[in-house]
Each structure stands twice: as structure tokens, then as C-alpha cells.
Amino acid sequence: MPEWTLNVNPAKLRVLVSGFQSWSEAELRPLQDTQAAPLMRWRHEQGHDPGFLPSGQAGVWRSHSVLALVRPDGGGWVGMAGDATQTFVQWEARAQGDHVRVSCILEGPEVPLHWEETPDVIATLEARAAELGRAMHARTPAPLRVWCSWYSYYRSVTLAAMLDNACRARAAGLPFDVFQLDDGFQADLGDWEEPSAHFGGHARDLPGPLRELGYTPGLWLAPFLASPTSRLFAEHADWMLRGEDGCPLPVGHNWGGPYFALDTTHPGALAWLRELAATARGWGYPYLKLDFLYGAALPGVRHDPRVGRAQAYRMGLQALRDGAGPDAFLLGCGAPLAQSIGLVDAMRTGPDVAPFWDEESRRVWLGDATGPSARNALHTALSRWYQHPWYQPDPDVAICRRELSLLNHEEREAVAAMLDVVGGLRASSDPIELLDGPGLDLLRRCLALSTPDRPRTLTQSMGGAVTHFSRGTFNLTDTAAPGLSPHSYREGFHG
Ligand code: 9PG
């Protein structure tokens, strides 16, 4: 295991880390702070890497693929994986007395590692991230503007609601590229071809009318998952990722119970995945949101024991790409980040936005900042600003409505500013019917494409994340700072 000793006082450093998958935390924190570990065991699989969990210790920070240590002069050290196609690159920085130990575990085949001292951490991190993107043949198509059903309709989405919103968006001249149906249309996790009782139609009924309205049809799938009640599970129990006990391994709890994941080293499962993506494409969906992808990347017992879990993940994702075709637009979500480069077009780079600022009980008292909230989404997506050469970053939806939302004006503007600063995909989920004049104005602003912004500094932070950008400053804390309200963004503010 490569290790380095830095003769530098830990009290003077900040650390920049990035968690395992889309929803895992990314942070910019004083090195001597404590990296929160999720108290609830059942959250380990769903928000983190159970094979390399956050440390839970003061001064010990774990990070995937990338790590940076920042001195007060803006210089410091940058670590970056040179390749992530078959390898998880697991960094740890450890404050020890008057020095710092840095180590890196490679889970998978040997890959080149970059570890260097630099006078400019921001520039070096960006340069190394861009190199990784090039080495893995990143796909970075033009960003899209997406309407997604999840954050208003959740699992109760209907065919009628999709069409109603698409018609209203067209009538209002809203510049969406894609209308994307999310979770709720399917009978069960894994049984994608059978509609749910409430949907009021079949997923294949939607693309025709959407095309006529001028929108590209998009569809959500959690292709690696199977619920224990699904036909997929009943008919192909032998395709499931297993635990040491030989039983299918639960990889999370959602949809009212535990769920399982496909073993993507099994040829039967791989063929089924190819077929699934081709079927969705055949229904008329060239845009696929592929969610809960982490399920195929967890530690477990696989059909082919020679295949490591990063490689197994990539085989599953490759099968989906092969089925969907080279010109399909694939958005990864709940997905290992660097390991997806070159196969996805876009990637969720933070937890879900929600129509409220924070859920402090879960974040602070349960040590879990992977749950839905505006604050968690900003915190993590902003702290991954350098990932745009890997894929189009998707920091999740804007919330422009005032009804059915607890966000205040400042908080709505902060979410909008996150979209502008990240400079990737644009998404909204607001029922168009709920938007009045100011709501529509904000939505139009949120749909205006921008280029990614750069941090002004990593030596300051207002809330433990990257908050000081060249276009303006975020205050993610609950207290007012000079010139900045709590939960806010101020454009042009460099105070
Ligand atoms: C659909 C949703 C939306 C959303 C995705 C994802 O850890 N969890 O329990 C957890 C549940 C749902 C979730 C994220 C995490 O949301 O990010 O956009 O598609 O699935 O079910």
C-alpha cells in the first residue's frame, strides 16, 4: 500500500474528500474535524461503500478516487486515480501529532496513482481530474434540460400527469429537451415491463405523445435491483449478488423493505441487462436515468470469483450501454463515480434535492448526510465541481414552486445558483400548473445553460463544503455572516 508522510502541522490543513457514489458526501473540512460515520448499519450500503466506510474519527478522512490537502496559502497536496475502470482507489489522510500520513488502497488491478505537492491545489486538482477523464474516454455531450417526475409526484406518478405537464410546458414555451418519467410506472423492482396499478397506462405509451410535443422521452430504471416480490427474483434467484452465507444479499431498504442486486458477473444477468436497455430504447426512450447502480458494486460473493467488484460493476454498466446503443444518453445515479467514466453521459453528483433545507436529525444525530435535502445536495455537488471532465454533472433539480415546498426565497436562489455554478444538466420537477409569474421566471433562469465555475479559494468555507466560487459565495450555515444570510448565495460577493 503506497504511503506518504507529510511533515506539516495538521492543524493548518483542510481536507477535500469525495464519497463512494452519487449520494455519498463530499466535503471540504479542517483536517482535525471528525468525518461522520453513519450510525445506522442499514445506511452503510445505501449511502456509502461498506468496504471503505467514513472513519468516524477526528483527523482521519477517507475518500474515493481523489484526495486533496490544502494549506493556508492555497498550495498543498493532490491525489488522483490514474484509472478507475476496474479499481476502487481508496485514499486516507490521517493527522498524527505534528505530521500527516496519507495512504492509498487499490481494490482491484494496479493503476497509476498521482500524488504530488503543488502551489495551487485548485488548478492541480482540475488538471488531474481532466487527465482521468481523458484516460477513461469520458463522454461529455452538451448538457440537457430535463423535466423529471420524481420531486413532485414521487411514486404516484401517472401517464396523465406526465402528459399534462408536457402540454403545459409546451404551451408556456419552456425550453426543456427531455421529459423523464421516474420511479412509479413499473409493477415491481425488476419487473419493468409490467405497469403499476396506478400509472394508468404503460411506459411505452408515453414517448409518442412526448415526441409530438417536441420533447425527448426519458425513462428511469434501477436496472441492477430486484425486489424479493418480483418475478425477476422468483425466476432468477441464481442471478443475485450473494453474501458469505450463500443467500441473496440485501443491498438496501426502500420501497417498503429490503431489496437485492444482480450479480453482474453472471452471463444470464448480463444478457438480461442488455435486453432491458434495448427494450426501453425500443419503447422510444433514448434517455435513460439508471439509478441505484451502486448495488452491483458492493462487496459480496459473485458467480465469477475472479472478477473484482469494480470490474463487475463496469461489466453491468457496459451491458446497459451495449443494449441502449452508443447514441443513447445515459444518466448514472446512486452510482460509483469515477468507475462510470466513459460509459455514462451524465452523473448525479450529490444526494437528492428536497423541498426543505435540511433534516438535521438524520444528518447530525445519525451521522448521515446522504439523505434528501437542499443543503445536502449543495454541500456535496459543489464540493465535486472538478468532475465536469468525467461526465455532465447533474446536481439535481431546481425547486421553483412556492407551494408544496418549505424553501424560502434565499434557499430557492441558492439551489438555482448551484445549477449555474456546477454548469451541467438542468432539471426541474415542479408541476407546471403550480408555477406563477415569478415561479416561471425562476425556472427559465434555472434552465439557462452555463459553463462550470471555479472555486476562488479552498482555504475558506461557509459550511464545510466548497462555497467560495468566482461568480459568488454560498453560505450553507445556519448563521448569518457579514453580507450573507444563512442558507444563501450572493452573486459577485467575494467578502
Ligand atoms: C426514485 C428516486 C429518484 C431520485 C434518486 C433516487 O437512500 N435512499 O433510500 C434513497 C432513496 C431514493 C433516492 C435516493 C436515496 O432517490 O436519486 O432522483 O429517482 O431514487 O426512487
Coordinates of C-alpha atoms and ligand atoms in Angstrom, one line a residue:
M1 CA 0.0 0.0 0.0
P2 CA 1.5 3.4 -1.0
E3 CA 2.0 5.7 1.9
W4 CA 3.4 9.2 2.4
T5 CA 4.4 11.2 5.4
L6 CA 3.9 15.0 5.3
N7 CA 5.9 17.0 7.8
V8 CA 3.2 19.6 8.2
N9 CA 1.1 20.6 11.2
P10 CA -2.3 19.0 10.7
A11 CA -4.0 22.0 12.5
K12 CA -3.1 24.1 9.5
L13 CA -4.7 21.9 6.8
R14 CA -8.1 21.5 5.2
V15 CA -9.0 18.2 3.5
L16 CA -11.2 17.8 0.4
V17 CA -12.9 14.3 0.1
S18 CA -15.4 12.7 -2.1
G19 CA -17.6 9.7 -1.2
F20 CA -18.1 6.4 -3.0
Q21 CA -21.2 7.1 -5.1
S22 CA -23.6 9.9 -6.2
W23 CA -25.3 10.3 -2.8
S24 CA -22.2 9.9 -0.6
E25 CA -20.8 13.1 1.0
A26 CA -18.1 15.3 -0.5
E27 CA -16.6 17.8 1.9
L28 CA -14.0 20.5 2.5
R29 CA -13.2 20.4 6.2
P30 CA -10.4 21.2 8.7
L31 CA -8.3 18.0 8.8
Q32 CA -8.7 17.7 12.5
D33 CA -12.5 17.6 12.3
T34 CA -14.4 14.3 12.5
Q35 CA -15.6 12.6 9.4
A36 CA -19.1 11.5 10.2
A37 CA -19.8 7.8 10.0
P38 CA -23.5 6.7 9.6
L39 CA -24.8 5.3 12.9
M40 CA -27.4 3.1 11.3
R41 CA -26.0 -0.1 9.8
W42 CA -28.7 -0.2 7.1
R43 CA -27.5 3.1 5.7
H44 CA -24.0 1.7 5.0
E45 CA -24.9 0.0 1.7
Q46 CA -27.3 2.7 0.6
G47 CA -25.2 5.8 1.0
H48 CA -21.6 4.7 1.4
D49 CA -19.1 2.0 0.5
P50 CA -19.5 -0.8 3.1
G51 CA -16.0 -1.9 2.1
F52 CA -14.4 1.5 2.9
L53 CA -16.7 3.5 5.3
P54 CA -16.1 7.0 6.5
S55 CA -13.8 6.8 9.5
G56 CA -16.0 8.3 12.2
Q57 CA -12.7 9.5 13.8
A58 CA -11.3 13.0 14.3
G59 CA -8.4 13.7 12.0
V60 CA -9.0 10.6 9.8
W61 CA -10.6 11.3 6.4
R62 CA -11.4 8.6 3.7
S63 CA -12.1 9.5 0.1
H64 CA -12.7 7.7 -3.2
S65 CA -10.5 8.3 -6.3
V66 CA -9.4 11.8 -5.2
L67 CA -8.0 13.5 -2.2
A68 CA -6.6 17.0 -1.6
L69 CA -4.9 18.7 1.4
V70 CA -4.9 22.4 1.4
R71 CA -2.5 24.8 3.2
P72 CA -3.5 28.3 4.2
D73 CA -1.6 29.7 1.1
G74 CA -3.8 27.6 -1.3
G75 CA -1.0 25.2 -2.0
G76 CA -0.9 21.6 -0.7
W77 CA -1.2 18.0 -2.0
V78 CA -3.4 16.4 -4.6
G79 CA -4.0 12.6 -5.0
M80 CA -5.9 11.2 -8.0
A81 CA -6.5 7.8 -9.5
G82 CA -4.9 7.4 -13.0
D83 CA -7.6 4.9 -14.0
A84 CA -10.8 3.6 -12.4
T85 CA -12.2 1.1 -14.9
Q86 CA -11.6 -1.9 -12.7
T87 CA -10.2 -0.5 -9.5
F88 CA -11.5 1.3 -6.4
V89 CA -8.9 3.8 -5.3
Q90 CA -9.3 4.4 -1.6
W91 CA -7.4 7.4 0.0
E92 CA -7.0 8.1 3.7
A93 CA -5.4 11.1 5.3
R94 CA -4.6 10.8 9.0
A95 CA -3.5 13.6 11.3
Q96 CA -0.8 12.2 13.6
G97 CA 0.8 14.6 16.1
D98 CA 3.0 17.1 14.1
H99 CA 2.6 15.3 10.8
V100 CA 0.1 13.7 8.4
R101 CA 0.1 10.2 7.0
V102 CA -1.5 9.6 3.6
S103 CA -2.2 6.1 2.3
C104 CA -4.0 4.6 -0.7
I105 CA -5.6 1.2 -1.0
L106 CA -6.1 -0.2 -4.5
E107 CA -9.0 -2.6 -4.6
G108 CA -8.6 -4.2 -8.0
P109 CA -5.8 -4.3 -10.5
E110 CA -2.8 -1.9 -10.1
V111 CA -3.4 1.5 -11.7
P112 CA -1.1 4.6 -11.9
L113 CA -1.5 6.9 -9.0
H114 CA -0.9 10.7 -8.9
W115 CA 0.3 12.1 -5.6
E116 CA 2.0 15.5 -5.7
E117 CA 2.7 18.7 -3.9
T118 CA 1.5 21.8 -5.6
P119 CA 1.5 25.6 -5.1
D120 CA -2.2 25.6 -6.4
V121 CA -4.5 22.8 -5.3
I122 CA -7.4 24.1 -7.3
A123 CA -5.5 24.1 -10.6
T124 CA -3.7 20.8 -10.0
L125 CA -6.9 19.0 -9.0
E126 CA -8.7 20.3 -12.1
A127 CA -5.8 19.2 -14.3
R128 CA -5.6 15.7 -12.8
A129 CA -9.4 15.3 -13.0
A130 CA -9.3 16.2 -16.7
E131 CA -6.5 13.7 -17.2
L132 CA -8.5 10.9 -15.6
G133 CA -11.5 11.9 -17.9
R134 CA -9.3 11.7 -21.0
A135 CA -7.7 8.4 -19.9
M136 CA -11.1 6.8 -19.5
H137 CA -12.5 8.3 -22.7
A138 CA -15.1 10.4 -20.9
R139 CA -18.4 11.2 -22.7
T140 CA -19.3 14.8 -22.2
P141 CA -22.1 15.7 -24.5
A142 CA -23.9 19.0 -24.4
P143 CA -25.9 19.4 -21.2
L144 CA -29.7 18.8 -21.4
R145 CA -32.6 20.5 -19.8
V146 CA -34.8 17.8 -18.2
W147 CA -38.2 17.7 -16.6
C148 CA -38.4 14.8 -14.2
S149 CA -41.5 13.5 -12.4
W150 CA -39.9 12.4 -9.1
Y151 CA -39.8 15.5 -6.9
S152 CA -43.5 16.3 -7.2
Y153 CA -45.3 13.1 -7.9
Y154 CA -42.9 10.6 -6.4
R155 CA -44.1 7.0 -6.7
S156 CA -47.7 8.1 -7.5
V157 CA -46.8 9.4 -11.0
T158 CA -49.3 8.8 -13.7
L159 CA -49.3 8.8 -17.5
A160 CA -51.9 11.6 -17.4
A161 CA -49.7 13.8 -15.1
M162 CA -46.7 13.3 -17.4
L163 CA -48.7 14.4 -20.4
D164 CA -50.4 17.3 -18.6
N165 CA -47.0 18.7 -17.6
A166 CA -45.6 18.2 -21.1
C167 CA -48.6 20.0 -22.7
R168 CA -48.4 22.9 -20.2
A169 CA -44.6 23.2 -20.7
R170 CA -45.1 23.4 -24.4
A171 CA -47.9 26.0 -24.1
A172 CA -45.6 28.1 -21.8
G173 CA -42.7 27.7 -24.2
L174 CA -40.5 26.2 -21.6
P175 CA -37.1 25.1 -23.1
F176 CA -36.9 21.5 -21.9
D177 CA -35.1 19.0 -24.0
V178 CA -36.2 15.9 -22.2
F179 CA -39.4 14.8 -20.3
Q180 CA -38.3 12.0 -18.0
L181 CA -40.6 9.5 -16.3
D182 CA -39.2 8.5 -12.9
D183 CA -39.9 5.6 -10.4
G184 CA -43.6 4.5 -10.1
F185 CA -44.6 3.3 -13.6
Q186 CA -43.5 -0.3 -13.0
A187 CA -45.2 -3.1 -11.2
D188 CA -42.2 -4.0 -9.1
L189 CA -38.4 -3.5 -8.9
G190 CA -37.1 -5.8 -11.7
D191 CA -40.5 -6.2 -13.4
W192 CA -40.0 -3.2 -15.7
E193 CA -42.3 -4.4 -18.5
E194 CA -45.4 -4.7 -16.4
P195 CA -47.1 -1.4 -15.4
S196 CA -48.0 -0.4 -11.8
A197 CA -51.8 -0.4 -11.0
H198 CA -51.9 3.4 -10.6
F199 CA -49.9 4.5 -13.6
G200 CA -52.9 4.4 -15.9
G201 CA -51.1 3.0 -18.9
H202 CA -47.7 1.5 -20.0
A203 CA -44.4 3.3 -20.2
R204 CA -44.4 2.6 -23.9
D205 CA -47.5 4.8 -24.3
L206 CA -45.6 8.0 -23.4
P207 CA -42.8 8.5 -26.0
G208 CA -45.2 9.1 -28.9
P209 CA -47.2 12.0 -27.4
L210 CA -44.0 13.5 -25.9
R211 CA -42.3 13.4 -29.4
E212 CA -45.3 15.2 -30.9
L213 CA -44.9 17.9 -28.3
G214 CA -41.2 18.2 -29.2
Y215 CA -39.7 16.6 -26.2
T216 CA -37.2 13.7 -26.0
P217 CA -38.6 10.9 -23.8
G218 CA -36.7 9.8 -20.8
L219 CA -37.2 6.8 -18.5
W220 CA -35.9 5.9 -15.0
L221 CA -34.7 2.4 -14.3
A222 CA -33.0 0.8 -11.3
P223 CA -31.7 -1.9 -13.6
F224 CA -29.4 -3.7 -11.1
L225 CA -32.1 -4.1 -8.4
A226 CA -34.7 -6.8 -7.8
S227 CA -37.3 -6.7 -5.1
P228 CA -38.0 -10.0 -3.2
T229 CA -41.6 -9.9 -4.5
S230 CA -40.6 -9.5 -8.2
R231 CA -40.9 -12.1 -10.9
L232 CA -37.3 -11.4 -11.7
F233 CA -36.3 -12.5 -8.3
A234 CA -38.6 -15.6 -8.3
E235 CA -37.4 -16.7 -11.7
H236 CA -33.7 -15.9 -11.4
A237 CA -32.7 -16.2 -7.8
D238 CA -29.4 -17.5 -9.1
W239 CA -28.5 -14.2 -10.7
M240 CA -28.4 -12.3 -7.4
L241 CA -25.3 -11.0 -5.6
R242 CA -24.8 -13.2 -2.5
G243 CA -23.5 -12.8 1.0
E244 CA -20.9 -15.2 2.6
D245 CA -23.8 -17.3 3.8
G246 CA -24.8 -18.0 0.2
C247 CA -28.1 -16.2 0.4
P248 CA -29.0 -13.2 -1.8
L249 CA -27.5 -10.1 -0.2
P250 CA -29.9 -7.2 0.8
V251 CA -28.3 -4.1 -0.7
G252 CA -30.6 -1.5 0.9
H253 CA -34.1 -0.8 2.3
N254 CA -36.5 1.3 0.3
W255 CA -39.9 0.6 -1.4
G256 CA -41.1 -0.8 1.9
G257 CA -38.5 -3.4 2.5
P258 CA -35.1 -4.9 1.6
Y259 CA -34.1 -5.3 -2.0
F260 CA -31.4 -7.3 -3.8
A261 CA -28.9 -6.7 -6.6
L262 CA -28.0 -8.6 -9.8
D263 CA -24.6 -10.3 -9.9
T264 CA -23.2 -8.7 -13.0
T265 CA -20.6 -11.4 -13.5
H266 CA -23.4 -13.8 -14.3
P267 CA -23.8 -14.2 -18.1
G268 CA -27.6 -14.6 -17.7
A269 CA -27.9 -11.4 -15.8
L270 CA -25.7 -9.5 -18.3
A271 CA -27.8 -10.7 -21.2
W272 CA -31.0 -9.7 -19.4
L273 CA -29.5 -6.2 -18.7
R274 CA -28.6 -5.8 -22.4
E275 CA -32.1 -6.8 -23.3
L276 CA -33.7 -4.5 -20.8
A277 CA -31.8 -1.4 -22.1
A278 CA -32.7 -2.4 -25.7
T279 CA -36.3 -2.8 -24.7
A280 CA -36.5 0.6 -23.1
R281 CA -34.9 2.1 -26.2
G282 CA -37.4 0.2 -28.4
W283 CA -40.2 1.7 -26.4
G284 CA -38.9 5.1 -27.6
Y285 CA -36.6 6.2 -24.8
P286 CA -33.1 7.4 -25.9
Y287 CA -32.6 9.0 -22.5
L288 CA -32.2 6.6 -19.5
K289 CA -31.7 7.6 -15.9
L290 CA -30.0 4.5 -14.4
D291 CA -30.4 4.6 -10.7
F292 CA -29.2 2.7 -7.6
L293 CA -26.3 1.5 -9.7
Y294 CA -24.1 1.0 -6.6
G295 CA -26.0 -2.3 -6.0
A296 CA -23.7 -4.1 -8.4
A297 CA -20.5 -2.7 -6.9
L298 CA -20.9 -3.9 -3.3
P299 CA -18.7 -6.5 -1.7
G300 CA -20.3 -9.9 -2.0
V301 CA -20.0 -13.4 -3.4
R302 CA -20.2 -13.5 -7.2
H303 CA -20.7 -16.1 -9.9
D304 CA -17.2 -15.5 -11.2
P305 CA -15.0 -15.1 -8.2
R306 CA -12.1 -13.9 -10.3
V307 CA -13.9 -10.6 -11.1
G308 CA -13.4 -7.8 -8.6
R309 CA -16.4 -5.6 -7.6
A310 CA -15.3 -2.6 -9.6
Q311 CA -14.8 -4.7 -12.7
A312 CA -18.2 -6.4 -12.0
Y313 CA -19.9 -3.0 -11.8
R314 CA -18.3 -1.9 -15.1
M315 CA -19.4 -5.1 -16.8
G316 CA -23.0 -4.4 -15.8
L317 CA -22.9 -0.8 -16.9
Q318 CA -21.3 -1.9 -20.2
A319 CA -24.2 -4.3 -20.8
L320 CA -26.6 -1.5 -20.4
R321 CA -24.6 0.7 -22.7
D322 CA -24.5 -2.1 -25.3
G323 CA -28.2 -2.6 -25.1
A324 CA -29.1 1.1 -25.2
G325 CA -26.8 1.8 -28.1
P326 CA -23.8 4.2 -28.5
D327 CA -26.1 7.2 -29.1
A328 CA -28.3 6.8 -26.1
F329 CA -28.0 9.4 -23.3
L330 CA -27.3 7.6 -20.0
L331 CA -27.5 9.4 -16.7
G332 CA -26.0 7.5 -13.8
C333 CA -27.4 7.9 -10.3
G334 CA -26.6 6.4 -7.0
A335 CA -23.5 5.2 -8.9
P336 CA -19.8 4.8 -8.1
L337 CA -18.4 8.0 -9.7
A338 CA -15.0 7.6 -11.4
Q339 CA -15.8 3.9 -12.2
S340 CA -18.6 5.1 -14.6
I341 CA -16.5 7.5 -16.7
G342 CA -16.7 6.7 -20.4
L343 CA -19.9 4.7 -20.1
V344 CA -22.4 7.4 -18.8
D345 CA -23.1 10.7 -20.4
A346 CA -24.1 12.4 -17.2
M347 CA -23.9 11.6 -13.5
R348 CA -25.7 12.7 -10.3
T349 CA -23.0 14.2 -8.2
G350 CA -24.9 14.7 -4.9
P351 CA -27.9 13.5 -2.8
D352 CA -31.4 14.3 -3.8
V353 CA -32.7 17.9 -3.6
A354 CA -35.8 18.1 -1.4
P355 CA -38.4 21.0 -0.9
F356 CA -36.8 21.7 2.5
W357 CA -33.4 23.0 3.5
D358 CA -32.1 20.4 6.0
E359 CA -33.0 17.3 8.0
E360 CA -30.7 17.9 11.0
S361 CA -31.9 14.9 13.0
R362 CA -30.6 12.5 10.3
R363 CA -27.6 14.5 9.2
V364 CA -26.2 15.5 12.6
W365 CA -27.5 12.9 15.1
L366 CA -27.4 9.9 12.9
G367 CA -24.2 11.0 11.0
D368 CA -25.9 10.6 7.6
A369 CA -25.7 13.5 5.2
T370 CA -26.7 11.3 2.2
G371 CA -30.5 11.9 2.7
P372 CA -32.6 14.2 0.5
S373 CA -32.3 18.0 1.4
A374 CA -31.4 21.2 -0.4
R375 CA -28.5 21.6 2.0
N376 CA -27.0 18.1 1.4
A377 CA -27.4 18.5 -2.4
L378 CA -25.5 21.8 -2.4
H379 CA -22.8 20.7 0.1
T380 CA -21.8 17.6 -2.0
A381 CA -22.4 18.7 -5.6
L382 CA -20.5 22.0 -5.1
S383 CA -17.6 20.1 -3.5
R384 CA -17.3 18.0 -6.7
W385 CA -17.0 21.0 -9.0
Y386 CA -13.9 19.5 -10.7
Q387 CA -15.8 16.4 -12.1
H388 CA -17.2 18.0 -15.3
P389 CA -14.5 16.4 -17.5
W390 CA -15.8 13.0 -16.3
Y391 CA -19.4 13.4 -17.5
Q392 CA -22.1 16.1 -17.5
P393 CA -22.6 16.6 -13.8
D394 CA -26.2 16.6 -12.6
P395 CA -26.6 18.4 -9.3
D396 CA -30.3 17.5 -9.3
V397 CA -33.4 19.6 -9.6
A398 CA -34.2 23.3 -9.0
I399 CA -37.3 23.9 -7.0
C400 CA -39.1 27.0 -8.3
R401 CA -42.6 26.5 -6.9
R402 CA -43.6 28.1 -3.6
E403 CA -46.5 25.8 -2.9
L404 CA -45.7 22.3 -1.6
S405 CA -42.3 23.5 -0.5
L406 CA -40.7 24.7 2.7
L407 CA -37.9 26.5 0.9
N408 CA -37.7 30.3 1.4
H409 CA -36.6 32.8 -1.3
E410 CA -32.9 32.7 -0.3
E411 CA -32.9 28.9 -0.3
R412 CA -34.6 28.6 -3.8
E413 CA -32.0 31.1 -5.1
A414 CA -29.1 29.1 -3.5
V415 CA -30.3 25.9 -5.3
A416 CA -30.6 27.8 -8.6
A417 CA -27.1 29.2 -8.1
M418 CA -25.8 25.6 -7.5
L419 CA -27.1 24.7 -11.0
D420 CA -25.4 27.8 -12.5
V421 CA -22.0 27.1 -10.7
V422 CA -21.9 23.4 -11.4
G423 CA -22.7 24.1 -15.1
G424 CA -24.0 20.7 -16.1
L425 CA -27.5 19.2 -16.5
R426 CA -30.6 21.3 -15.7
A427 CA -33.5 19.7 -14.2
S428 CA -36.9 20.6 -12.7
S429 CA -39.7 18.6 -11.3
D430 CA -42.2 21.4 -10.5
P431 CA -45.8 20.7 -11.7
I432 CA -46.0 23.5 -14.3
E433 CA -49.5 24.2 -13.0
L434 CA -48.1 25.4 -9.7
L435 CA -45.8 28.0 -11.3
D436 CA -47.0 31.6 -11.3
G437 CA -45.1 34.5 -12.9
P438 CA -42.1 34.6 -10.5
G439 CA -42.0 30.8 -10.5
L440 CA -41.8 30.6 -14.3
D441 CA -39.2 33.4 -14.3
L442 CA -37.0 31.4 -11.8
L443 CA -37.5 28.2 -13.8
R444 CA -36.4 29.9 -17.1
R445 CA -33.3 31.2 -15.3
C446 CA -32.6 27.7 -14.0
L447 CA -32.8 26.3 -17.5
A448 CA -30.3 28.7 -18.9
L449 CA -27.1 26.7 -19.6
S450 CA -23.8 27.9 -18.1
T451 CA -20.2 26.8 -18.1
P452 CA -18.8 25.3 -14.8
D453 CA -17.5 27.9 -12.4
R454 CA -14.2 27.5 -10.4
P455 CA -13.6 28.0 -6.7
R456 CA -12.0 31.2 -5.7
T457 CA -10.3 29.5 -2.8
L458 CA -10.3 26.3 -0.8
T459 CA -8.9 27.9 2.3
Q460 CA -12.2 29.2 3.4
S461 CA -15.6 27.6 3.6
M462 CA -19.0 28.5 4.9
G463 CA -20.5 25.2 5.9
G464 CA -17.8 22.5 5.4
A465 CA -18.1 22.5 1.6
V466 CA -16.6 24.3 -1.4
T467 CA -18.6 27.5 -1.1
H468 CA -16.4 30.3 -2.5
F469 CA -16.7 30.5 -6.2
S470 CA -15.5 33.1 -8.7
R471 CA -19.1 34.1 -9.5
G472 CA -20.3 34.3 -5.9
T473 CA -20.3 32.8 -2.5
F474 CA -22.6 30.3 -0.7
N475 CA -23.4 30.4 3.0
L476 CA -24.5 26.8 3.8
T477 CA -24.5 27.5 7.6
D478 CA -27.4 28.4 9.8
T479 CA -25.9 31.7 10.9
A480 CA -25.6 35.0 9.1
A481 CA -22.1 36.1 8.0
P482 CA -21.3 39.7 7.1
G483 CA -23.1 40.3 3.9
L484 CA -24.6 36.8 3.6
S485 CA -27.8 35.5 5.1
P486 CA -28.0 31.8 6.3
H487 CA -28.8 29.3 3.5
S488 CA -28.0 31.7 0.8
Y489 CA -25.9 32.6 -2.3
R490 CA -24.7 36.1 -3.2
E491 CA -23.6 36.7 -6.8
G492 CA -20.5 38.8 -7.1
F493 CA -19.9 38.6 -3.4
H494 CA -16.2 38.0 -2.5
G495 CA -16.2 39.1 1.1
Ligands
9PG1 C1 -36.7 7.2 -7.2 C2 -35.6 8.2 -6.7 C3 -35.3 9.3 -7.7 C4 -34.2 10.1 -7.2 C5 -32.9 9.2 -7.0 C6 -33.3 8.1 -6.0 O1 -31.1 6.0 0.2 N1 -32.2 6.0 -0.2 O2 -33.1 5.5 0.5 C7 -32.6 6.7 -1.3 C8 -33.9 6.6 -1.8 C9 -34.2 7.2 -3.0 C10 -33.3 8.0 -3.6 C11 -32.0 8.2 -3.1 C12 -31.7 7.5 -2.0 O3 -33.6 8.7 -4.8 O4 -31.8 9.9 -6.5 O5 -33.8 11.1 -8.1 O6 -35.1 8.8 -9.0 O7 -34.4 7.4 -6.5 O8 -36.9 6.2 -6.3

